[in-house]
Coordinates of C-alpha atoms in Angstrom, one line a residue:
M706 CA 0.0 0.0 0.0
T707 CA 2.9 2.4 0.9
Q708 CA 4.5 1.6 -2.4
Q709 CA 1.3 2.6 -4.2
I710 CA 1.1 5.9 -2.3
Q711 CA 4.7 6.8 -3.2
K712 CA 3.9 6.4 -6.9
T713 CA 1.0 8.8 -6.7
L714 CA 3.0 12.0 -7.5
R715 CA 6.8 11.9 -8.0
D716 CA 6.8 8.5 -9.6
S717 CA 4.0 9.7 -12.0
A718 CA 5.5 11.2 -15.1
A719 CA 2.4 13.3 -15.6
M720 CA 2.6 14.8 -12.1
R721 CA 6.4 15.4 -12.3
W722 CA 6.0 17.3 -15.5
T723 CA 3.0 19.2 -14.2
A724 CA 5.2 20.4 -11.3
L725 CA 7.9 21.4 -13.8
L726 CA 5.3 23.3 -15.9
L727 CA 4.2 25.4 -13.0
L728 CA 7.8 26.3 -12.2
A729 CA 8.6 27.0 -15.8
L730 CA 5.6 29.2 -16.3
A731 CA 6.6 31.3 -13.2
M732 CA 10.1 31.7 -14.6
F733 CA 8.7 32.5 -18.0
C734 CA 6.9 35.5 -16.5
S735 CA 10.0 36.6 -14.5
Y736 CA 12.1 36.5 -17.7
I737 CA 9.7 38.8 -19.4
F738 CA 10.0 41.4 -16.6
M739 CA 13.8 41.0 -16.4
D740 CA 14.2 42.4 -19.9
I741 CA 11.0 44.5 -20.1
L742 CA 12.9 47.7 -20.9
S743 CA 15.6 46.1 -23.2
P744 CA 13.8 46.4 -26.5
I745 CA 12.7 50.0 -25.8
K746 CA 16.1 51.4 -24.8
D747 CA 15.8 54.1 -27.4
L748 CA 12.4 55.2 -26.0
M749 CA 13.9 55.4 -22.5
L750 CA 16.3 58.0 -23.9
S751 CA 13.6 60.0 -25.6
E752 CA 10.9 59.7 -23.0
R753 CA 12.8 59.6 -19.7
G754 CA 16.2 61.1 -20.6
W755 CA 18.2 57.9 -19.8
D756 CA 21.6 57.8 -21.6
S757 CA 23.5 54.5 -22.0
T758 CA 25.2 54.9 -18.7
A759 CA 21.9 55.5 -16.8
F760 CA 20.3 52.6 -18.7
G761 CA 23.2 50.2 -18.0
T762 CA 23.5 51.3 -14.3
M763 CA 19.7 50.6 -13.8
Q764 CA 19.9 47.3 -15.6
G765 CA 22.9 46.2 -13.5
S766 CA 21.2 47.2 -10.3
E767 CA 19.0 44.0 -10.5
T768 CA 21.8 42.0 -8.9
F769 CA 23.2 44.7 -6.6
L770 CA 21.7 43.4 -3.3
N771 CA 22.4 39.8 -4.3
V772 CA 26.1 40.5 -4.7
F773 CA 27.0 43.2 -2.2
V774 CA 24.5 42.5 0.6
F775 CA 24.9 38.8 0.0
F776 CA 21.2 38.3 -0.3
L777 CA 21.6 35.2 -2.5
I778 CA 23.7 33.5 0.2
F779 CA 20.8 34.2 2.7
A780 CA 18.4 32.9 0.1
G781 CA 20.3 29.6 -0.1
I782 CA 20.2 29.3 3.7
I783 CA 16.4 30.1 3.7
L784 CA 15.9 27.4 0.9
D785 CA 17.9 24.8 2.9
K786 CA 16.1 25.5 6.1
M787 CA 12.5 26.4 5.0
G788 CA 12.3 24.2 1.9
V789 CA 11.3 24.6 -1.7
R790 CA 7.6 25.6 -1.5
F791 CA 8.0 28.3 1.2
T792 CA 10.9 29.9 -0.7
A793 CA 9.1 29.7 -4.0
V794 CA 6.1 31.7 -2.7
L795 CA 8.4 34.2 -0.9
S796 CA 10.4 34.7 -4.1
G797 CA 7.2 35.4 -6.1
A798 CA 6.0 38.0 -3.6
V799 CA 9.4 39.8 -3.5
M800 CA 9.5 39.9 -7.4
L801 CA 6.1 41.5 -7.5
I802 CA 6.9 44.1 -4.9
G803 CA 10.0 45.2 -6.8
A804 CA 8.2 45.2 -10.1
I805 CA 5.4 47.5 -8.7
I806 CA 8.1 50.0 -7.5
K807 CA 9.8 49.9 -10.9
Y808 CA 6.5 50.5 -12.6
Y809 CA 5.8 53.6 -10.6
A810 CA 9.2 55.0 -11.3
V811 CA 8.6 55.1 -15.1
T812 CA 5.0 56.5 -14.9
D813 CA 4.0 60.1 -15.6
S814 CA 2.8 60.2 -12.0
F815 CA 6.3 59.9 -10.7
A816 CA 7.5 62.8 -13.0
G817 CA 7.2 66.1 -11.1
S818 CA 6.3 64.4 -7.8
G819 CA 8.0 65.0 -4.4
L820 CA 9.5 61.6 -4.7
E821 CA 11.2 62.6 -7.9
T822 CA 12.6 65.7 -6.2
W823 CA 13.9 63.5 -3.3
F824 CA 15.7 61.1 -5.6
N825 CA 17.2 64.0 -7.6
N826 CA 18.7 65.5 -4.4
N827 CA 19.7 62.2 -2.7
L828 CA 21.6 59.0 -3.3
N829 CA 24.2 60.9 -5.4
Y830 CA 26.9 59.7 -3.0
I831 CA 27.0 56.5 -1.0
P832 CA 30.0 56.1 1.4
I833 CA 32.2 53.1 0.8
F834 CA 30.3 52.0 -2.3
D835 CA 31.3 55.1 -4.1
E836 CA 34.9 54.7 -3.0
L837 CA 34.9 51.1 -4.3
G838 CA 33.3 52.3 -7.5
V839 CA 30.3 49.9 -7.1
S840 CA 27.5 52.3 -6.2
P841 CA 24.2 51.6 -8.0
F842 CA 23.6 55.4 -8.3
Y843 CA 25.7 58.3 -9.4
Q844 CA 25.6 62.1 -9.5
G845 CA 23.3 63.3 -12.3
M846 CA 21.5 59.9 -12.7
P847 CA 17.9 60.6 -13.6
A848 CA 15.6 60.3 -10.6
S849 CA 13.3 57.8 -12.5
A850 CA 16.3 55.6 -13.2
K851 CA 17.3 55.7 -9.5
F852 CA 13.9 54.7 -8.3
A853 CA 13.5 52.1 -11.0
A854 CA 16.9 50.7 -9.9
V855 CA 15.6 50.4 -6.3
G856 CA 12.6 48.4 -7.5
F857 CA 14.8 46.3 -9.8
M858 CA 17.1 45.5 -6.9
I859 CA 14.2 44.1 -5.0
F860 CA 12.9 42.2 -8.0
G861 CA 16.4 40.9 -8.5
C862 CA 16.4 39.4 -5.0
G863 CA 13.2 37.6 -5.8
V864 CA 14.1 36.4 -9.3
E865 CA 17.4 34.9 -8.2
M866 CA 15.8 33.3 -5.2
A867 CA 13.3 31.9 -7.6
G868 CA 16.1 30.6 -9.8
I869 CA 17.8 28.6 -7.1
T870 CA 14.4 27.4 -5.7
V871 CA 13.3 26.1 -9.1
S872 CA 16.6 24.3 -9.6
R873 CA 16.3 22.7 -6.2
G874 CA 12.6 21.9 -6.9
I875 CA 13.6 20.1 -10.1
V876 CA 16.3 18.1 -8.3
K877 CA 13.6 17.1 -5.7
W878 CA 11.1 15.9 -8.3
F879 CA 13.5 14.4 -10.9
K880 CA 16.7 13.1 -9.2
G881 CA 17.5 9.7 -10.5
R882 CA 15.2 10.3 -13.5
E883 CA 15.3 12.6 -16.5
M884 CA 16.8 15.5 -14.6
A885 CA 18.9 17.1 -17.3
L886 CA 15.9 16.9 -19.7
A887 CA 13.7 18.5 -17.0
M888 CA 16.2 21.4 -16.4
G889 CA 16.8 21.9 -20.0
S890 CA 13.1 21.9 -20.8
E891 CA 12.3 24.4 -17.9
M892 CA 14.9 26.8 -19.2
A893 CA 13.8 26.4 -22.8
L894 CA 10.2 27.2 -21.9
A895 CA 11.2 30.0 -19.5
R896 CA 13.4 31.6 -22.2
L897 CA 10.4 32.0 -24.4
G898 CA 9.8 34.9 -22.0
V899 CA 12.7 36.7 -23.7
A900 CA 11.0 36.4 -27.1
T901 CA 7.7 37.5 -25.6
C902 CA 9.3 40.5 -24.1
M903 CA 11.0 41.5 -27.3
I904 CA 7.7 41.4 -29.2
F905 CA 5.2 42.8 -26.7
S906 CA 7.2 45.4 -24.8
P907 CA 7.5 47.7 -27.8
F908 CA 3.9 46.7 -28.7
F909 CA 2.5 48.0 -25.5
A910 CA 4.8 51.0 -25.3
K911 CA 3.5 52.3 -28.7
L912 CA -0.1 51.0 -28.4
G913 CA -2.6 53.4 -29.9
G914 CA 0.0 55.6 -31.5
V915 CA 0.8 57.2 -28.1
V916 CA 4.2 56.3 -26.6
S917 CA 4.1 55.3 -22.9
V918 CA 7.0 53.2 -21.5
S919 CA 5.0 52.5 -18.3
R920 CA 2.5 50.4 -20.2
S921 CA 5.3 47.9 -21.0
V922 CA 6.3 47.7 -17.4
A923 CA 2.6 47.3 -16.3
F924 CA 2.4 44.3 -18.7
G925 CA 5.3 42.7 -16.8
V926 CA 3.7 43.4 -13.4
V927 CA 0.5 41.6 -14.4
L928 CA 2.6 38.6 -15.5
L929 CA 4.4 38.5 -12.2
M930 CA 1.0 38.3 -10.5
I931 CA 0.4 35.2 -12.6
A932 CA 3.9 33.9 -11.6
L933 CA 3.0 34.2 -7.9
I934 CA -0.2 32.2 -8.5
M935 CA 1.9 29.5 -10.2
F936 CA 4.1 29.3 -7.2
I937 CA 1.1 29.1 -4.8
V938 CA -0.4 26.2 -6.9
Y939 CA 3.1 24.5 -6.8
F940 CA 3.1 25.0 -3.0
F941 CA 0.0 22.8 -2.5
M942 CA 1.2 20.2 -5.0
D943 CA 4.6 19.9 -3.3
K944 CA 3.0 19.7 0.1
K945 CA 0.8 16.9 -1.2
L946 CA 3.9 15.1 -2.4
D947 CA 5.5 15.3 1.0
S948 CA 2.4 14.1 2.8
Q949 CA 2.2 11.0 0.5
T950 CA 5.9 10.1 0.7
G951 CA 6.4 10.9 4.4
E952 CA 9.3 13.3 3.6
A953 CA 9.7 16.4 5.7
E954 CA 9.9 19.7 3.9
E955 CA 12.4 21.1 6.4
K956 CA 15.7 19.2 7.0
D957 CA 16.2 17.5 10.4
D958 CA 19.8 18.3 10.1
P959 CA 20.0 22.1 10.3
F960 CA 22.1 24.2 8.1
K961 CA 25.6 25.1 9.5
I962 CA 28.0 27.7 8.2
S963 CA 30.7 25.0 8.2
D964 CA 28.7 23.2 5.5
L965 CA 29.8 25.9 3.1
G966 CA 33.4 24.5 3.5
Q967 CA 32.4 21.4 1.7
I968 CA 31.4 23.5 -1.3
L969 CA 34.2 26.0 -1.3
T970 CA 36.9 23.4 -1.1
S971 CA 35.7 21.6 -4.3
S972 CA 37.7 22.5 -7.3
G973 CA 35.0 21.1 -9.5
F974 CA 32.5 23.5 -7.9
W975 CA 34.7 26.5 -8.5
L976 CA 35.3 25.7 -12.2
V977 CA 31.5 25.2 -12.8
A978 CA 30.8 28.5 -10.9
L979 CA 33.4 30.5 -12.9
L980 CA 32.2 28.9 -16.1
C981 CA 28.7 30.0 -15.2
V982 CA 29.6 33.6 -14.4
L983 CA 31.6 34.0 -17.7
Y984 CA 28.9 32.4 -19.8
Y985 CA 25.9 34.2 -18.4
S986 CA 27.8 37.5 -18.3
A987 CA 28.2 37.2 -22.1
I988 CA 24.5 36.5 -22.7
F989 CA 22.2 38.3 -20.2
P990 CA 23.8 41.7 -20.3
F991 CA 23.9 41.4 -24.1
Q992 CA 20.2 40.8 -24.2
K993 CA 19.6 44.2 -22.6
Y994 CA 21.4 45.9 -25.5
A995 CA 20.8 43.5 -28.4
V996 CA 17.8 45.3 -29.9
N997 CA 19.7 48.6 -29.8
M998 CA 22.7 46.9 -31.3
L999 CA 20.6 45.6 -34.2
Q1000 CA 19.1 49.1 -34.7
C1001 CA 22.6 50.5 -35.0
N1002 CA 24.0 47.8 -37.4
L1003 CA 21.0 47.0 -39.7
T1004 CA 19.5 49.1 -42.4
L1005 CA 15.8 49.1 -41.4
T1006 CA 13.1 51.0 -43.3
E1007 CA 9.9 51.5 -41.4
P1008 CA 6.9 50.1 -43.4
S1009 CA 4.1 52.4 -44.6
A1010 CA 1.8 53.4 -41.7
D1011 CA -1.3 52.1 -43.5
S1012 CA 0.2 48.7 -44.4
F1013 CA -0.4 45.4 -42.7
W1014 CA 3.2 45.2 -41.6
A1015 CA 2.8 48.4 -39.5
S1016 CA -0.4 47.4 -37.9
S1017 CA -0.8 46.1 -34.3
S1018 CA -2.5 42.9 -35.5
V1019 CA 0.8 41.7 -37.2
T1020 CA 2.3 41.5 -33.7
I1021 CA -0.3 39.1 -32.5
V1022 CA 0.0 37.0 -35.7
Q1023 CA 3.8 36.8 -35.4
Y1024 CA 3.6 35.8 -31.8
I1025 CA 1.1 33.0 -32.6
I1026 CA 3.5 31.8 -35.3
M1027 CA 6.4 31.9 -32.7
L1028 CA 4.4 29.8 -30.3
I1029 CA 3.8 27.2 -33.1
V1030 CA 7.6 27.2 -33.8
A1031 CA 8.3 26.5 -30.1
A1032 CA 5.4 24.1 -29.3
A1033 CA 5.9 21.9 -32.4
G1034 CA 9.7 21.9 -32.0
F1035 CA 9.5 21.1 -28.3
A1036 CA 6.9 18.4 -28.8
S1037 CA 8.8 16.7 -31.5
N1038 CA 11.4 15.6 -28.9
F1039 CA 8.8 13.4 -27.2
Q1040 CA 7.3 11.6 -30.1
K1041 CA 8.0 7.8 -30.2
K1042 CA 6.8 7.5 -33.9
K1043 CA 9.3 8.9 -36.4
G1044 CA 6.6 10.0 -38.7
N1045 CA 5.0 12.2 -36.0
Q1046 CA 8.4 13.6 -35.0
Y1047 CA 9.3 14.6 -38.6
L1048 CA 5.9 16.1 -39.1
L1049 CA 6.2 18.3 -36.0
L1050 CA 9.8 19.2 -37.0
G1051 CA 8.6 20.2 -40.4
I1052 CA 5.8 22.4 -39.0
S1053 CA 8.3 24.0 -36.6
I1054 CA 10.9 24.8 -39.4
V1055 CA 8.3 26.1 -41.8
S1056 CA 6.8 28.3 -39.0
L1057 CA 10.3 29.6 -38.1
I1058 CA 10.9 30.6 -41.8
T1059 CA 7.5 32.3 -41.8
Y1060 CA 8.3 34.1 -38.6
C1061 CA 11.7 35.3 -39.9
Y1062 CA 10.0 36.6 -43.2
M1063 CA 7.5 38.5 -41.1
G1064 CA 10.3 40.0 -39.0
Y1065 CA 12.0 41.1 -42.2
M1066 CA 8.8 42.7 -43.6
R1067 CA 8.2 44.5 -40.3
Q1068 CA 11.8 45.9 -40.4
S1069 CA 11.7 45.6 -36.6
A1070 CA 14.9 45.0 -34.6
E1071 CA 12.9 43.7 -31.6
S1072 CA 11.1 41.1 -33.6
I1073 CA 14.3 40.0 -35.3
F1074 CA 16.0 39.4 -31.9
A1075 CA 13.0 37.6 -30.6
V1076 CA 14.1 34.5 -32.5
F1077 CA 16.9 34.2 -29.9
P1078 CA 15.3 31.4 -27.8
L1079 CA 13.4 29.6 -30.5
L1080 CA 16.1 27.2 -31.6
A1081 CA 17.0 26.6 -28.0
V1082 CA 13.4 25.5 -27.3
L1083 CA 13.9 22.8 -30.0
I1084 CA 17.3 21.5 -29.1
T1085 CA 17.6 22.0 -25.3
P1086 CA 15.4 18.9 -24.6
I1087 CA 17.6 16.9 -27.1
L1088 CA 20.7 18.0 -25.3
G1089 CA 19.2 17.3 -21.9
S1090 CA 18.2 13.9 -22.9
Y1091 CA 21.6 13.2 -24.3
V1092 CA 23.3 14.2 -21.0
D1093 CA 20.8 12.0 -19.1
H1094 CA 21.6 9.0 -21.2
K1095 CA 25.1 9.6 -22.6
G1096 CA 26.8 12.2 -20.4
K1097 CA 29.5 14.6 -21.9
A1098 CA 28.3 17.6 -19.9
A1099 CA 31.8 19.2 -19.7
S1100 CA 32.3 18.7 -23.5
M1101 CA 29.0 20.5 -24.2
L1102 CA 30.2 23.5 -22.1
V1103 CA 33.3 23.7 -24.3
L1104 CA 31.2 23.6 -27.5
G1105 CA 28.9 26.3 -26.1
S1106 CA 31.9 28.6 -25.4
L1107 CA 33.2 28.2 -29.0
L1108 CA 29.7 29.1 -30.4
L1109 CA 29.5 32.1 -28.0
I1110 CA 32.9 33.5 -29.2
G1111 CA 31.9 33.1 -32.9
C1112 CA 28.5 34.8 -32.5
H1113 CA 29.8 37.9 -30.7
L1114 CA 32.7 38.4 -33.2
T1115 CA 30.1 38.1 -36.0
F1116 CA 28.0 40.8 -34.4
A1117 CA 31.2 42.9 -33.9
F1118 CA 32.8 42.7 -37.4
I1119 CA 30.6 40.9 -40.0
L1120 CA 27.2 42.3 -39.3
P1121 CA 28.4 46.0 -39.6
A1122 CA 29.9 45.2 -43.0
F1123 CA 26.4 44.4 -44.3
K1124 CA 25.0 47.7 -43.3
G1125 CA 23.3 49.1 -46.4
N1126 CA 22.4 45.6 -47.5
A1127 CA 18.9 45.2 -46.0
A1128 CA 18.3 41.6 -46.8
G1129 CA 21.9 40.4 -46.3
G1130 CA 22.2 42.1 -42.9
I1131 CA 19.0 40.7 -41.6
I1132 CA 19.9 37.1 -42.7
I1133 CA 23.3 37.3 -41.0
A1134 CA 21.5 38.7 -37.9
Y1135 CA 18.9 35.9 -37.8
L1136 CA 21.5 33.1 -38.3
T1137 CA 23.8 34.5 -35.6
I1138 CA 21.0 35.1 -33.1
L1139 CA 19.7 31.5 -33.6
V1140 CA 23.2 30.0 -33.1
L1141 CA 23.7 32.2 -30.0
G1142 CA 20.4 31.0 -28.6
S1143 CA 21.3 27.4 -29.2
S1144 CA 24.7 27.8 -27.5
F1145 CA 22.9 29.2 -24.5
S1146 CA 20.8 26.0 -24.3
L1147 CA 24.0 24.0 -23.7
V1148 CA 24.3 25.6 -20.2
P1149 CA 21.1 24.5 -18.5
A1150 CA 21.2 21.1 -20.2
S1151 CA 24.8 20.4 -19.0
L1152 CA 25.9 22.7 -16.2
W1153 CA 23.0 22.8 -13.7
P1154 CA 22.4 19.0 -13.6
S1155 CA 26.2 18.6 -12.8
V1156 CA 25.9 20.5 -9.5
P1157 CA 24.3 17.6 -7.5
K1158 CA 27.3 15.5 -8.5
L1159 CA 29.7 17.9 -6.8
V1160 CA 28.0 18.5 -3.4
D1161 CA 26.0 16.7 -0.7
A1162 CA 22.2 16.8 -1.3
K1163 CA 21.6 18.5 2.1
I1164 CA 23.5 21.6 1.0
I1165 CA 22.5 21.7 -2.6
G1166 CA 20.4 24.8 -2.1
S1167 CA 23.4 26.6 -0.7
A1168 CA 25.6 25.4 -3.6
Y1169 CA 23.2 26.8 -6.2
A1170 CA 23.0 30.0 -4.2
L1171 CA 26.8 30.4 -4.2
I1172 CA 26.9 29.8 -8.0
F1173 CA 24.1 32.3 -8.5
W1174 CA 25.9 34.8 -6.3
I1175 CA 29.1 34.5 -8.3
Q1176 CA 27.1 34.7 -11.5
N1177 CA 25.3 37.8 -10.2
I1178 CA 28.7 39.6 -9.9
G1179 CA 29.0 39.4 -13.7
L1180 CA 25.3 40.3 -14.2
W1181 CA 25.8 43.4 -12.1
L1182 CA 29.1 44.4 -13.7
F1183 CA 28.6 43.9 -17.4
P1184 CA 25.4 45.8 -18.1
L1185 CA 27.1 48.8 -16.4
L1186 CA 30.4 48.3 -18.3
I1187 CA 28.6 48.0 -21.7
G1188 CA 26.8 51.3 -21.0
K1189 CA 30.0 53.1 -20.0
V1190 CA 32.0 51.6 -22.9
L1191 CA 29.2 52.7 -25.3
D1192 CA 29.2 56.3 -24.1
N1193 CA 33.0 56.5 -24.0
T1194 CA 33.5 55.0 -27.5
N1195 CA 30.7 57.1 -29.0
P1196 CA 31.4 60.7 -27.8
G1197 CA 28.8 63.2 -29.0
V1198 CA 26.4 60.6 -30.4
T1199 CA 22.9 61.6 -29.5
D1200 CA 20.9 59.4 -31.9
P1201 CA 20.5 56.0 -30.1
T1202 CA 20.5 54.2 -33.4
Q1203 CA 24.0 55.4 -34.4
Y1204 CA 26.2 53.8 -31.7
N1205 CA 29.2 51.7 -32.6
Y1206 CA 29.0 48.5 -30.7
T1207 CA 32.3 46.9 -31.7
A1208 CA 34.1 47.5 -28.3
P1209 CA 31.4 46.0 -26.1
L1210 CA 31.0 43.0 -28.4
V1211 CA 34.7 42.3 -28.4
M1212 CA 34.6 42.5 -24.6
L1213 CA 31.8 39.9 -24.5
A1214 CA 33.7 37.7 -26.9
S1215 CA 36.7 37.7 -24.5
L1216 CA 34.4 36.3 -21.8
G1217 CA 33.8 33.4 -24.2
V1218 CA 37.5 32.8 -24.6
A1219 CA 37.9 32.7 -20.9
A1220 CA 35.0 30.2 -20.6
L1221 CA 36.5 28.0 -23.3
L1222 CA 39.8 27.8 -21.4
L1223 CA 38.0 27.0 -18.1
G1224 CA 35.9 24.4 -19.9
L1225 CA 39.0 22.6 -21.1
V1226 CA 40.5 22.7 -17.6
L1227 CA 37.2 21.3 -16.2
K1228 CA 37.5 18.3 -18.6
V1229 CA 41.0 17.6 -17.3
V1230 CA 39.9 17.9 -13.6
D1231 CA 36.9 15.8 -14.2
K1232 CA 39.0 13.0 -15.7
K1233 CA 41.6 13.2 -13.0
K1234 CA 39.3 13.4 -10.0
G1235 CA 36.4 11.3 -11.4
L1236 CA 33.7 13.9 -10.7
G1237 CA 31.4 12.2 -13.1
L1238 CA 30.5 15.2 -15.2
E1239 CA 31.0 13.3 -18.4
E1240 CA 28.9 10.4 -17.1
P1241 CA 25.2 10.0 -17.8
N1242 CA 22.6 11.0 -15.1
I1243 CA 20.5 7.9 -15.7
K1244 CA 22.5 4.7 -15.0

């Protein structure tokens, strides 16, 4: 009878994947808000007076509290002590609070308010942080950017807490099963949020012919309310699992600071953590500037105002086609009949070509970059399944680094050479963005499932928290650096579509080179110490 009860949830494939879907949908919503202002960087300059330095400083503030107040470390301790479901709901609430603050910061109501005056006159100098050169504010930073940064810091605490909680939740539900496939699938679905953001953020900002950047942020706030609901539903599902299996949500063996020593003395852990910070620093900060980079390097001609391609309805049609690309491609991985698999793949490929054609006809940089996660949605489950059954996780990280280097160098030197060639430039952009997205899919499919092989299960929450903390250092630093490098290498440029992005892109490519070298070292260490990173998860 006990055996039958234990198979009710975790041992039921349908229930495992339902739990995963809830977590993935919540992260999908958070990914949208994370980059909600990225595709409208040019509008933030014209509507709110944010230059690249202000934009980059605000974007980098997302991880400030995680890095410099060590919130992520505390989040890991909370996760280990309080368990997955409590931390999931807490993270959803924190994200929503931060998002509401950021929304108010970019509204017309904030402009001219007493709060705007206060932010103009304060937070221009913060002792110690200013001396160290890591302050999230600076003299002359627009008040709306400062207050938005405060909200984004709070959101950042919630979203990174959610990240480690989701990773821990997947380990709880899938350990010994298809864990790499689950982690890869969760990230593939969540990253559709990036594409959704790129398409709908400008759509809402320009809705009705009247520009309002606050409408885009409001769209993100509503989605974070939905994310909180997803976490609450997961809470009850996870609680039911524990009641059926007899497991306790909280650990009997309490967390001890000395437990961190097990993590910090692992060379494999440090290599994985450094690979993570290098790899993610070359991707996430780039996403925040990618649309503006395309605006600067592509020859785009706005379609006639009375044409179908300039209408709001084309946005909806294009998004539906994108969902078909993602759904058909993702579902093809789970077909046992070859005929069904090839049919779904065919539908996905034809839909992808249709989507790209529509992006070309719209002459829209944001809809062009929105293809970024689409190939990843297709291949991440394939890669995850391969790691589950065949292994080779460290080798995949090396391959991902090589693709990363090639893509950023293509953006830096080849794409600008096609400026003036409308079709050629967009084709190069599409191909490079798709490859970059596919390289990004190598990380969740290979890196995150490797962490349980490096540390004890009792402290895995803290291990993920430490990796995320190290990762957050890069996610704080590089948006800020890109903004400063852009302003310093483009003196006197006032048109946001005329920046030269060569220097920031070379900087990001150099991160890929460092990741490649570390990946090769990791392969050597894995072979020497028998960490099992090249071994399959399912044995």
